[in-house]
Structure formats: structure tokens, C-alpha cells
């Protein structure tokens, strides 16, 4: 299960007219050490000062600089009359100059800046890192102190779990430090090895497929830990192994283990970059699961040295485990009770959760959890009847409640707060004494594996964004949010990048339909997570678009599908859903197939939709109020091009430009 993600800080528009800068600055009262520098041209695509502290009609130079100074920034900028922007120096400038080893010439995606002084020339000491200016950060991750966000990790198969064991964590800001030329060389080298040795081992071939798929994800992480965490820790070592040994049978096992560890770190890093604080690891009865749990905890712990505080907690799947599996539950909790990556409350209680398990009764849970020998905070997702007596009266052992199904509407209507409201009323939790109310948010739900598991939930009306905004408006009622899920491919509500291994699993073997790209939901998460955590709507600092739609019509009749038509098919519509995060007012034009439509946009998130028409792609062009093009983005969203062999109500997403 996944905990709350962080922010997609997206870009602000504006420029300051030169004549304004000619006005007198002789009477400015600025903090000690601050002085006016000059007027510099800004751009909409890459902001000179990427952090916007505020945007308001009472902006003054003194107010802006004072706030930047108090917040610990080294640069302050007043822009467009109302905006106050900021930036910090970086300590990333550590590369010695090729022609003078006694001086520093920037670093990886960090640049040493010098400026022309009007009357005299003064050299900045290039040997001092604090004298340098870092490369502009394209996006920063906001941190907050309010409720955590967790994400659900589904332990479906050994391969899927080993490749998808993320965690929750908070993160700081930074810049993307991966060198594109290095990675191009790296990819070419691995492709050469793949062809040269003609690998036949399927797991190793998938390792290389992962490298290709992950390469595109690297460019979306504005994260200064990335090169050290992922490139140095994982793939550089993998590359060195290839260089040293070539590829042979002896190498394959070691390389496979390294690839799985790298995948874990990538997932954790991606989740943390979007503000996710923890993962609830779904544990069932399979014998391989304890080892994969250990891998997940250890991967989270390994990142702590890079400043990423990622945590884990276990959610016992009581539809897989039985009420008699008490010793297995005790053993697992004892294994991780003192692990550095275990999620704890502020008073040192370990988080414990479930999916179902109410049928086991109060006595079983109290006896089992008390046998662990460690204090705990039990926050289960029970499904018992609470209409006549409260959850707390039926289960005094609980220290919280998790509404697993809160992320979807109950029927053919837009989502409301009704289910949460009823649950809160009937919980009888004592939140003032530490009880935790956790609810859920989810982007989709479709399952098609058996006669009794063949249905779709309504996810129209921009469900993911609408639910987040609902949580923002009621953040004082919710202690934690869980994203359902990070990687449950089988029920189509994942937000993680599709794992090539999972995508290879035949349709019908739990994975009901092809695993389409859902990362637009992932990259949208950070914006809403920051808003929820901090209680303040983030400033959009770079215009982006997020789109999703299903590839097949709800009216299709597929007689060859042995499971028959999907239940609740009438609850979803053949609609293209769009959210544009814009830095300012403008106009969006969407072209899909033979259809083109336009819509006005304003600063911030804009929700739009349109009937799907036959197409092989969707192109979006955003222009600002001056009719200048902000971006043109083409997404590989298809609709009505072919008939599937079985019913498929999964959704394809796309986002950009990145």
C-alpha cells in the first residue's frame, strides 16, 4: 500500500519590463547582506528562480527579500509585479577544472556562475563550494508535517514483488544529475552485450528490457540523490560486472539479484519524489513473501544514507492468510519491529494493518498482537457491520481504522464524502489520544479474472483528482491517506511504472488485461500530496498536461470472452479526460483523429473532457494569453482501432511534456 506522495511543482509565467528597473532603489530597506543585482530575462519553460514563495497583490521588494531571507534562500526575485521567487546555492560544484586542477569548474548538472561587475573585476573563489550557483532545479518536492501518504504494494508473485517493493519517504529538493551522454553510452554498451552474447536466459533479458524502460523515467525525476542512489549504487556496478566478466551462466544469477535491487531503489525513489512517505506491504500466505518483505525493508533502509527517509509497514491479507496463521503474523512483526525502516508512531508504536480479518474476532487479534513483544498501532481495513455498534466497541484492540474502499464511488455516481462520513461517525476513534483514521484514494478499478470477479468501478469525473481535492478540503478529519495501489496490476488501480516482468505474464493468470501506462497518475500525485500535506495549493511552475482514456468502447460485444460482459459497464463512459496544470491563462487545443476542440485555461489545474473518437494518438497544444505556444505534446493514446480478444476496461494515461 502506498503512502502520501509529494509535489510536481510546475512553472510560473512572467517577465519584468526593463523600464520598471530604472525606478529608484535607493530607499530599499533590505536584510543585512542583500543588495540589488540587475534585471534578467526569465522564461516560462525553465524558471531562473524556480521556487515561488507567494503570488499576491501586496508584493514589495522588502517583503519578498525578507521572506526569502527568513526561509534560508540565497537569491530572491520580484517578478510580474506580484510574484516572489527564490533559489538556493548548491554544494554540488565539486569538479576540478580540466586546465587548472586547483580550481572548481561546476559539477554534474551544476554550474559555477561568474558575473561582470560594472566598475571592478572580482574573482569568486572557485575552490569554495558555497561560492557557486547550482543548475536550475526544474522541480522541487515540498515537505510537510501533516498526515502521511502511503501506497499499497501488492505481493502478487515472487517476480512482481521482488521488482516492486517500494516504501514511504520524505524528500528534499534537488536537480536531475544523470548525464544523458553517459546513459546513451551505457545503453549502447548493454545492447551490444545483449547481441554479442545472444542471451537466452529470460530473466537476464528482462533485466536489459528494464534498463531501457527505466531510462525514460530517469529524466522525470528532479532529484539530487538520484545519481548516487541509483546510477552509482546499481547500474554502474552492473556495467562493471559486464566489463569484468562478460556475460556467462555464473554471472547471470548475480546480475539478476542486482537488477531486482535496483528496481526496488528506483520504485522507492520515484515514490519519494512524489511525496509518498511509506508503503504498506501486502502480505499473504505464500512461502516466498517473508524474503521479499526483508528485501523491501532493506532497500528502504539503504536509502537513508542519501537523505531519503522511507518507511514500511505490513498489511496482512486475511483473504490469503487464515485466522489460524497467528504464529506467521507474530513472526513477521517480530522480524521487523526494530528494523530501521519500520514505520512507527511518534510514541514508538509500530504500524500494523490488514485487508479484511474482522471475521477472526477481537480475541484472536488482541492475543496475537500482544504476543509480538512490541507496542503497536493496529489500523485494519475491516469490513464488518458497524450499523448497530461502533468499530471500537467491537474491536477494542484497534488503534485506528482504514477505509480501503473510500477511493471509489459506491455506484453510478460521482464520488462523495458519504462513505467516509459514515465511517468516521461509526468508528468511535479517539484521535486526540492517538487513534488514526486512514482513508484511500485510487485512480481506477477493473478486474476480469473469474465469473465473480468481472467488474469495473466508476472512475469518470476525473476521479483521482476529485478525490484528492476532497481530501484537501477535509484534511483535518484524516490522519493518513493510502493510495490504492502502487502495483496491483490485476485490479488496474496501479500508479507505478509497468514492470516488464509483470507485463509478460499471460492475460488470465491473475493479470486480467494488458498493463497500460498509468504513470500520469503517479506524476500528478505530487501536486495533490503537497496540497494535502501543507494545506496550501502549490504554485504551478511549468505547464504540463495529463490525459487518460480507455482504448475500447463500452458498447463492444465480444462473444469469444468466456467470462462474458463486464458488470457495471454502463457506469463508465467513452471519454477522454484531461487535466492541464497551467502557469497562466491561455487556450488548449486537443486533436484526436478527425476531431479538434479548444478550451480556455486559467492558472492552476484545469479539468476538461471530450467524447473519445477513433484515433491513434492525441495531440495537445497550449498557448498563453498572447497566443504564444507554451507546448505541443502528442500522446500515444488510442481508441477504436481494433477489437480486443476479451473485454478490457483498463485505461491508458499519458503526461508531458517532460
XYZ file of C-alpha atoms in Angstrom:
658
model
C 0.000 0.000 0.000
C 1.313 3.447 -0.726
C 1.526 6.479 1.499
C 1.035 10.110 0.528
C 3.114 11.476 -2.360
C 4.848 14.838 -2.684
C 4.751 17.560 -5.320
C 5.003 18.195 -9.000
C 5.918 21.861 -8.685
C 5.131 23.090 -12.179
C 6.382 26.554 -13.683
C 5.212 30.253 -13.452
C 4.901 32.760 -16.279
C 6.125 36.322 -16.219
C 8.701 38.910 -17.221
C 9.571 42.327 -15.834
C 9.637 45.274 -18.237
C 13.089 46.981 -18.383
C 11.726 50.468 -17.708
C 10.457 49.382 -14.317
C 14.025 48.584 -13.285
C 15.037 52.213 -13.843
C 12.963 53.352 -10.892
C 14.827 54.377 -7.744
C 16.060 51.664 -5.369
C 17.985 53.982 -3.055
C 15.459 53.760 -0.221
C 15.104 49.985 -0.024
C 15.393 48.560 3.497
C 16.744 45.052 2.937
C 18.131 42.456 5.374
C 21.880 42.600 6.026
C 23.914 41.248 3.107
C 21.207 41.687 0.458
C 21.550 44.079 -2.472
C 20.002 44.648 -5.880
C 21.868 42.942 -8.768
C 20.172 43.565 -12.135
C 17.201 42.691 -14.347
C 17.416 39.279 -16.065
C 15.158 37.749 -18.703
C 13.075 34.842 -17.386
C 11.290 32.170 -19.407
C 8.138 30.118 -18.993
C 9.747 26.750 -19.688
C 12.704 26.964 -17.251
C 12.447 29.486 -14.423
C 15.579 31.307 -13.259
C 14.311 31.154 -9.685
C 12.143 28.014 -9.577
C 10.651 28.364 -6.076
C 7.682 30.725 -5.835
C 7.132 31.801 -2.232
C 3.904 33.683 -2.896
C 1.854 35.479 -5.513
C -0.136 38.455 -4.276
C -1.292 41.990 -4.845
C 0.639 43.386 -1.844
C 4.067 42.341 -3.102
C 7.007 44.652 -2.306
C 10.759 44.229 -2.719
C 11.284 44.413 1.045
C 8.607 41.798 1.764
C 9.886 39.403 -0.886
C 13.553 39.627 0.116
C 12.744 39.387 3.830
C 10.673 36.235 3.313
C 13.413 34.665 1.168
C 15.995 35.544 3.783
C 13.892 34.066 6.613
C 13.312 30.883 4.618
C 17.053 30.375 4.117
C 17.264 31.186 0.398
C 20.301 32.837 -1.178
C 18.527 34.501 -4.126
C 15.308 36.498 -4.220
C 13.450 37.815 -7.224
C 10.387 40.012 -7.695
C 8.573 39.240 -10.926
C 5.466 40.297 -12.817
C 4.567 42.769 -10.070
C 3.010 40.158 -7.803
C 5.366 37.168 -7.692
C 8.181 36.465 -5.232
C 10.602 33.734 -6.306
C 13.658 32.223 -4.645
C 16.612 29.872 -5.106
C 19.485 28.398 -3.085
C 23.128 27.916 -3.887
C 24.305 24.355 -4.290
C 27.192 22.361 -2.876
C 27.220 20.161 -5.990
C 30.070 22.081 -7.664
C 32.950 19.702 -6.937
C 34.559 19.035 -10.347
C 38.095 20.309 -10.799
C 38.828 22.286 -13.966
C 40.465 20.330 -16.778
C 43.016 23.110 -17.343
C 43.637 24.080 -13.719
C 43.249 21.337 -11.116
C 43.402 23.898 -8.301
C 40.019 25.393 -9.275
C 36.440 24.143 -9.395
C 34.504 24.106 -12.696
C 30.960 23.211 -11.726
C 29.724 19.664 -11.312
C 27.195 17.193 -12.634
C 24.267 19.384 -13.683
C 25.686 22.168 -11.531
C 27.349 25.267 -12.948
C 29.834 27.751 -11.465
C 28.484 31.213 -12.334
C 30.571 34.384 -12.741
C 29.157 37.834 -13.486
C 30.508 41.052 -14.955
C 30.871 43.707 -12.245
C 30.293 47.240 -13.549
C 33.423 49.021 -12.206
C 35.879 46.414 -10.947
C 36.538 42.743 -11.559
C 36.454 40.359 -8.623
C 37.107 36.631 -8.876
C 34.881 34.320 -6.887
C 36.927 31.702 -5.067
C 36.200 28.663 -7.244
C 37.609 26.346 -4.609
C 34.761 27.115 -2.240
C 31.543 25.203 -2.961
C 29.467 27.822 -1.174
C 30.632 30.355 -3.738
C 28.856 28.541 -6.562
C 25.374 28.594 -8.027
C 23.731 25.301 -8.891
C 21.999 24.470 -12.143
C 18.343 25.439 -12.047
C 16.132 22.858 -10.391
C 13.279 22.011 -12.741
C 11.014 20.795 -9.958
C 11.161 20.629 -6.203
C 9.471 18.344 -3.722
C 7.622 20.068 -0.946
C 7.760 18.609 2.525
C 5.165 18.962 5.236
C 4.320 17.923 8.729
C 0.715 16.828 8.313
C -0.705 13.395 7.623
C 1.410 10.814 5.827
C 0.587 9.326 2.465
C 1.081 5.622 1.974
C 0.914 3.445 -1.088
C -0.186 -0.143 -1.346
C 2.325 -2.661 -2.634
C 0.771 -5.864 -3.821
C 2.848 -9.027 -3.367
C 1.333 -10.997 -6.210
C 4.191 -13.206 -7.387
C 7.849 -13.552 -6.385
C 8.940 -11.802 -9.571
C 6.465 -8.964 -9.233
C 7.185 -8.384 -5.554
C 10.940 -8.542 -5.954
C 10.718 -5.897 -8.622
C 8.230 -3.686 -6.834
C 8.968 -3.249 -3.168
C 8.741 0.496 -2.593
C 8.449 2.447 0.616
C 7.226 5.708 2.045
C 9.604 8.584 2.497
C 10.062 12.293 2.598
C 12.464 14.009 0.283
C 14.166 17.314 -0.255
C 14.612 19.270 -3.450
C 17.350 18.844 -5.981
C 18.288 18.703 -9.626
C 18.396 15.796 -12.030
C 22.054 14.805 -12.135
C 22.131 11.859 -14.564
C 24.419 12.618 -17.509
C 22.471 11.894 -20.697
C 25.602 11.159 -22.725
C 26.788 8.690 -20.109
C 23.450 6.922 -20.221
C 23.369 6.832 -24.019
C 26.783 5.164 -23.962
C 25.612 2.856 -21.208
C 22.520 1.726 -23.103
C 24.511 1.161 -26.286
C 27.060 -0.880 -24.362
C 24.378 -3.105 -22.858
C 22.648 -3.580 -26.197
C 25.990 -4.618 -27.674
C 26.465 -7.145 -24.886
C 22.942 -8.429 -25.383
C 23.562 -9.045 -29.069
C 27.176 -10.186 -28.699
C 26.449 -12.952 -26.216
C 22.971 -13.758 -27.576
C 21.415 -14.184 -24.152
C 18.855 -16.919 -23.867
C 18.188 -16.579 -20.145
C 14.758 -14.848 -19.923
C 15.344 -13.144 -16.570
C 18.562 -11.550 -17.778
C 16.906 -10.427 -20.998
C 14.229 -8.775 -18.891
C 16.946 -7.028 -16.929
C 18.026 -5.257 -20.077
C 14.434 -4.512 -21.010
C 14.061 -2.842 -17.617
C 17.101 -0.682 -18.243
C 15.534 0.559 -21.471
C 12.175 1.307 -19.830
C 13.736 2.938 -16.771
C 15.949 5.189 -18.868
C 12.912 7.273 -19.868
C 11.838 7.546 -16.227
C 15.191 8.971 -15.150
C 14.517 12.215 -16.988
C 11.347 12.825 -14.957
C 12.980 12.794 -11.535
C 14.215 16.198 -10.370
C 16.072 14.582 -7.502
C 19.623 15.334 -6.414
C 20.112 11.932 -4.765
C 19.395 10.118 -7.987
C 22.860 9.622 -9.444
C 24.344 8.453 -6.142
C 21.384 6.278 -5.201
C 20.620 4.682 -8.494
C 23.428 5.062 -11.001
C 26.359 4.586 -8.643
C 24.707 2.012 -6.393
C 23.126 -0.041 -9.137
C 23.783 0.221 -12.802
C 27.414 1.352 -12.739
C 28.143 -1.767 -10.705
C 26.112 -3.809 -13.169
C 28.081 -2.326 -16.057
C 31.377 -3.069 -14.321
C 30.268 -6.663 -13.855
C 29.665 -6.947 -17.592
C 33.038 -5.371 -18.373
C 34.891 -7.642 -15.962
C 33.230 -10.963 -16.672
C 31.370 -10.667 -19.943
C 28.090 -12.472 -19.605
C 28.034 -16.133 -18.738
C 25.955 -18.502 -16.668
C 27.922 -17.717 -13.495
C 27.238 -14.021 -13.978
C 23.505 -14.340 -14.574
C 22.385 -15.045 -11.018
C 24.437 -12.197 -9.553
C 23.227 -9.810 -12.262
C 19.620 -10.804 -11.691
C 19.866 -10.040 -7.973
C 21.481 -6.677 -8.714
C 18.716 -5.833 -11.202
C 15.964 -6.573 -8.672
C 17.682 -4.471 -6.007
C 17.989 -1.610 -8.478
C 14.326 -1.872 -9.341
C 13.415 -1.604 -5.673
C 15.513 1.528 -5.274
C 14.013 3.038 -8.419
C 10.473 2.481 -7.171
C 11.302 3.980 -3.793
C 12.943 6.980 -5.418
C 10.021 7.537 -7.792
C 7.542 7.302 -4.924
C 9.522 9.621 -2.662
C 9.876 12.178 -5.443
C 6.069 12.391 -5.487
C 5.824 12.800 -1.718
C 4.993 9.221 -0.769
C 6.031 8.616 2.820
C 5.604 4.854 3.193
C 4.495 1.597 1.653
C 2.144 -0.857 3.257
C 3.372 -4.243 2.068
C 0.504 -6.629 1.383
C 1.437 -9.997 2.885
C -0.365 -13.275 2.218
C 0.375 -16.955 2.805
C 2.945 -17.675 0.075
C 6.259 -19.006 1.383
C 8.417 -16.633 -0.665
C 6.849 -13.474 0.784
C 8.909 -13.094 4.008
C 12.130 -12.890 1.972
C 10.653 -10.258 -0.327
C 9.466 -8.297 2.714
C 13.027 -8.331 4.017
C 14.285 -7.072 0.639
C 11.797 -4.201 0.737
C 12.699 -3.101 4.248
C 16.414 -3.348 3.487
C 16.082 -1.325 0.278
C 14.312 1.453 2.189
C 16.965 1.402 4.879
C 19.759 1.550 2.300
C 18.478 4.897 1.039
C 18.635 6.589 4.418
C 22.301 7.463 3.891
C 21.218 9.513 0.872
C 18.742 11.532 2.918
C 15.635 9.613 1.858
C 13.544 8.632 4.864
C 11.473 5.767 3.527
C 9.377 3.566 5.774
C 7.458 0.290 5.506
C 4.655 -1.402 7.364
C 2.902 -4.728 6.890
C -0.709 -5.171 5.865
C -1.797 -8.763 6.419
C -4.033 -10.012 3.618
C -6.573 -12.063 5.534
C -8.205 -13.278 2.315
C -4.965 -15.246 1.806
C -3.931 -15.900 5.413
C -6.336 -17.660 7.748
C -7.276 -16.753 11.298
C -5.176 -19.707 12.464
C -1.959 -18.254 10.957
C -1.242 -16.380 14.174
C 2.349 -17.578 14.515
C 3.189 -16.376 10.992
C 1.792 -12.942 11.865
C 3.748 -12.779 15.127
C 6.962 -13.928 13.428
C 6.721 -11.298 10.693
C 6.037 -8.467 13.120
C 8.905 -9.542 15.386
C 11.209 -9.691 12.354
C 10.673 -6.008 11.556
C 9.697 -4.455 14.902
C 13.167 -2.988 15.384
C 14.090 -2.528 11.724
C 15.223 0.992 10.837
C 12.671 1.160 8.009
C 9.637 0.166 10.108
C 7.022 2.907 10.236
C 6.396 3.994 13.818
C 4.104 6.466 15.525
C 5.655 9.402 17.345
C 5.429 7.374 20.565
C 7.286 4.352 19.131
C 4.355 2.099 18.196
C 4.815 0.047 15.023
C 2.129 0.443 12.352
C 0.192 -2.769 11.595
C -2.645 -3.049 9.093
C -4.801 -5.638 7.308
C -7.029 -6.246 4.360
C -10.090 -7.918 5.966
C -9.688 -10.080 9.079
C -12.697 -8.871 11.040
C -14.067 -12.448 10.993
C -11.122 -13.531 13.175
C -12.606 -11.632 16.115
C -11.279 -9.352 18.828
C -9.721 -12.108 20.952
C -7.567 -13.514 18.136
C -6.159 -10.105 17.193
C -5.526 -8.970 20.750
C -3.792 -12.234 21.720
C -1.728 -12.304 18.515
C -0.579 -8.685 18.593
C 0.173 -8.768 22.325
C 2.458 -11.753 21.670
C 4.783 -9.694 19.462
C 6.538 -8.091 22.413
C 6.472 -4.593 20.931
C 3.957 -1.772 21.216
C 1.771 -1.424 18.138
C -0.827 0.779 16.467
C -3.357 -1.531 14.781
C -5.102 0.182 11.820
C -7.000 -2.573 9.981
C -9.264 -2.460 6.943
C -12.185 -4.407 8.377
C -15.462 -4.957 6.536
C -17.803 -5.871 9.406
C -21.243 -4.388 10.025
C -20.963 -1.253 12.182
C -24.542 -0.054 11.841
C -25.638 -1.095 15.343
C -22.356 -0.909 17.287
C -19.178 1.046 16.671
C -15.936 -0.384 15.317
C -14.098 0.456 18.529
C -16.687 -1.288 20.711
C -16.435 -4.440 18.599
C -12.636 -4.324 18.425
C -11.086 -2.520 21.420
C -7.678 -3.724 20.139
C -7.714 -1.290 17.218
C -5.801 1.968 17.362
C -7.260 3.257 14.127
C -9.362 2.395 11.120
C -8.644 2.173 7.395
C -11.434 2.720 4.860
C -9.933 0.689 1.994
C -12.831 1.285 -0.377
C -13.037 5.026 0.137
C -11.297 5.808 -3.140
C -14.229 4.855 -5.392
C -17.901 5.839 -5.553
C -20.418 3.248 -4.370
C -22.408 3.189 -7.606
C -23.083 5.055 -10.808
C -22.478 8.495 -9.324
C -19.558 10.841 -8.823
C -17.592 10.211 -5.641
C -18.846 11.856 -2.437
C -17.723 12.061 1.199
C -20.686 9.992 2.398
C -18.793 6.719 2.995
C -16.056 8.489 4.955
C -18.579 10.471 6.928
C -20.462 7.320 7.967
C -17.239 5.523 8.822
C -15.958 8.379 10.975
C -19.283 8.560 12.842
C -19.333 4.789 13.498
C -15.633 4.318 14.298
C -15.722 5.907 17.740
C -11.982 6.552 17.424
C -10.211 8.722 19.982
C -7.964 10.709 17.645
C -6.964 13.083 20.450
C -5.304 10.107 22.164
C -3.527 8.862 19.047
C -6.109 6.815 17.136
C -5.582 7.106 13.369
C -8.238 7.462 10.685
C -6.777 6.412 7.331
C -8.749 6.583 4.110
C -7.915 5.896 0.472
C -7.551 7.471 -2.937
C -7.412 5.483 -6.164
C -7.267 6.244 -9.894
C -9.154 3.258 -11.356
C -10.602 -0.211 -10.743
C -11.176 -3.002 -13.257
C -10.826 -6.742 -12.729
C -11.643 -9.531 -15.194
C -10.393 -12.900 -13.941
C -13.396 -15.033 -12.961
C -17.170 -15.082 -13.039
C -17.376 -13.435 -9.608
C -14.503 -11.004 -10.261
C -15.550 -9.399 -13.514
C -16.499 -5.769 -12.912
C -15.471 -2.146 -13.182
C -15.993 0.759 -10.773
C -16.979 4.207 -11.933
C -13.825 6.289 -12.367
C -15.257 9.074 -14.537
C -15.383 12.715 -13.432
C -11.572 12.907 -13.015
C -11.862 10.528 -10.052
C -8.230 10.693 -8.886
C -8.073 14.496 -8.842
C -11.589 14.893 -7.439
C -10.832 12.542 -4.561
C -7.601 14.375 -3.760
C -9.384 17.711 -3.686
C -11.993 16.182 -1.394
C -9.210 15.083 0.965
C -7.612 18.537 0.863
C -10.906 20.137 1.875
C -11.246 17.721 4.833
C -7.626 17.286 5.813
C -8.441 17.958 9.479
C -10.566 14.775 9.534
C -7.956 12.443 8.037
C -4.700 11.325 9.679
C -3.263 9.323 6.779
C -4.059 8.682 3.133
C -3.319 5.424 1.366
C -3.050 5.241 -2.423
C -4.695 2.051 -3.620
C -2.389 0.925 -5.105
C 1.220 1.197 -6.142
C 1.412 -2.011 -8.163
C -1.729 -4.136 -8.183
C -1.748 -4.813 -11.910
C -4.592 -7.334 -11.520
C -7.188 -4.746 -10.477
C -5.873 -1.983 -12.768
C -5.505 0.624 -9.999
C -1.702 0.848 -10.034
C 0.241 4.110 -10.385
C 3.740 2.594 -10.637
C 5.568 2.269 -13.954
C 4.670 -1.024 -15.585
C 7.226 -3.721 -14.827
C 8.249 -5.650 -17.981
C 8.115 -8.877 -15.971
C 4.527 -8.254 -14.890
C 3.614 -7.175 -18.409
C 4.886 -10.524 -19.735
C 2.541 -12.554 -17.566
C -0.195 -14.036 -19.796
C -3.641 -12.481 -19.648
C -5.851 -14.639 -17.459
C -3.078 -15.543 -14.983
C -4.281 -13.056 -12.337
C -3.207 -10.160 -14.555
C -6.549 -9.809 -16.272
C -5.654 -7.344 -19.006
C -2.562 -5.802 -20.576
C -0.768 -3.425 -18.199
C -1.133 0.025 -19.737
C 0.903 3.061 -18.688
C -0.588 4.694 -15.563
C 2.337 6.983 -14.697
C 0.288 10.128 -15.390
C -1.471 9.334 -12.117
C 1.911 8.946 -10.398
C 3.286 12.265 -11.644
C 0.032 14.059 -10.822
C 0.184 12.729 -7.269
C 2.918 15.031 -6.040
C 0.931 18.205 -6.661
C -2.072 16.998 -4.693
C 0.003 15.370 -1.974
C 1.798 18.643 -1.298
C -1.525 20.457 -1.233
C -2.964 17.932 1.210
C 0.079 17.894 3.480
C 0.704 21.618 3.679
C -2.844 22.875 3.317
C -1.734 25.379 0.695
C -2.296 24.960 -3.038
C 1.083 24.616 -4.791
C 2.147 27.118 -7.406
C 2.343 25.704 -10.932
C 5.841 26.468 -12.159
C 5.852 24.635 -15.502
C 2.816 23.886 -17.640
C 2.020 20.171 -18.018
C -0.859 18.086 -19.327
C -2.221 14.766 -18.019
C -4.596 12.700 -20.174
C -6.270 9.319 -19.919
C -8.879 7.265 -21.734
C -9.844 3.675 -22.473
C -8.869 2.180 -25.849
C -12.150 0.329 -26.437
C -15.800 1.313 -26.446
C -18.129 0.221 -23.666
C -20.589 -0.955 -26.339
C -18.315 -3.650 -27.777
C -19.757 -7.166 -27.835
C -17.068 -9.853 -27.537
C -18.724 -13.281 -27.767
C -15.364 -15.071 -27.552
C -14.750 -13.893 -23.971
C -15.669 -16.844 -21.745
C -16.310 -14.580 -18.728
C -18.951 -12.594 -20.544
C -19.715 -8.869 -20.376
C -18.229 -6.786 -17.548
C -20.530 -5.892 -14.665
C -21.180 -2.148 -14.242
C -20.009 -1.402 -17.805
C -22.698 1.256 -18.083
C -21.091 3.155 -15.210
C -18.183 4.335 -17.366
C -18.250 6.463 -20.499
C -16.147 6.669 -23.655
C -14.476 9.893 -22.590
C -11.028 11.456 -22.853
C -10.170 13.054 -19.505
C -7.662 15.920 -19.363
C -6.093 17.975 -16.581
C -3.878 20.887 -17.601
C -1.628 22.420 -14.954
C -1.044 25.889 -16.399
C 1.207 28.711 -15.279
C -1.263 31.290 -16.546
C -4.313 31.953 -18.686
C -4.385 30.614 -22.215
C -6.058 28.236 -24.624
C -5.712 24.488 -25.100
C -6.346 22.773 -28.424
C -6.823 18.998 -28.494
C -6.752 16.921 -31.681
C -7.785 13.271 -31.681
C -8.290 11.662 -35.050
C -10.595 13.844 -37.148
C -11.815 15.801 -34.117
C -10.324 19.083 -32.835
C -11.625 21.126 -29.928
C -10.415 24.064 -27.878
C -10.964 25.237 -24.334
C -9.784 28.182 -22.240
C -7.465 27.520 -19.294
C -6.549 29.528 -16.211
C -3.586 29.404 -13.866
C -3.539 26.154 -11.884
C -5.234 22.816 -12.609
C -7.925 22.791 -15.329
C -10.228 19.766 -15.731
C -11.509 19.134 -19.248
C -13.105 16.230 -21.069
C -14.369 15.255 -24.504
C -16.000 12.281 -26.182
C -13.431 9.809 -27.486
C -13.244 9.348 -31.260
C -11.266 6.880 -33.360
C -7.598 7.855 -33.167
C -4.040 6.547 -32.941
C -2.778 9.485 -30.880
C -3.882 12.668 -29.117
C -2.097 15.988 -29.626
C -2.411 18.898 -27.211
C -1.201 22.437 -27.950
C -1.230 25.043 -25.182
C -0.905 28.742 -25.980
C -0.671 31.557 -23.467
C -2.804 34.695 -23.368
C -0.536 36.270 -26.000
C -1.113 33.282 -28.307
C 2.490 32.152 -27.913
C 2.914 28.398 -27.877
C 3.743 27.048 -24.428
C 3.961 23.417 -25.518
C 2.877 20.914 -28.146
C 2.563 17.368 -26.839
C 1.490 14.188 -28.631
C 0.398 11.228 -26.508
C 0.146 7.586 -27.661
C -3.498 7.310 -26.627
C -5.517 5.108 -28.962
C -9.230 4.493 -29.287
C -11.396 2.375 -31.563
C -8.577 0.938 -33.654
C -9.264 -2.767 -33.114
C -11.391 -5.179 -31.143
C -9.704 -6.979 -28.240
C -9.950 -10.720 -27.745
C -11.549 -10.109 -24.344
C -13.324 -7.315 -22.507
C -10.876 -4.651 -21.387
C -11.838 -1.624 -19.301
C -8.315 -0.659 -18.238
C -7.191 2.885 -19.020
C -4.152 4.319 -20.825
C -2.564 7.508 -19.468
C -0.001 9.975 -20.768
C 1.604 13.143 -19.420
C 4.084 15.757 -20.510
C 5.977 17.435 -21.883
C 8.907 16.254 -19.766
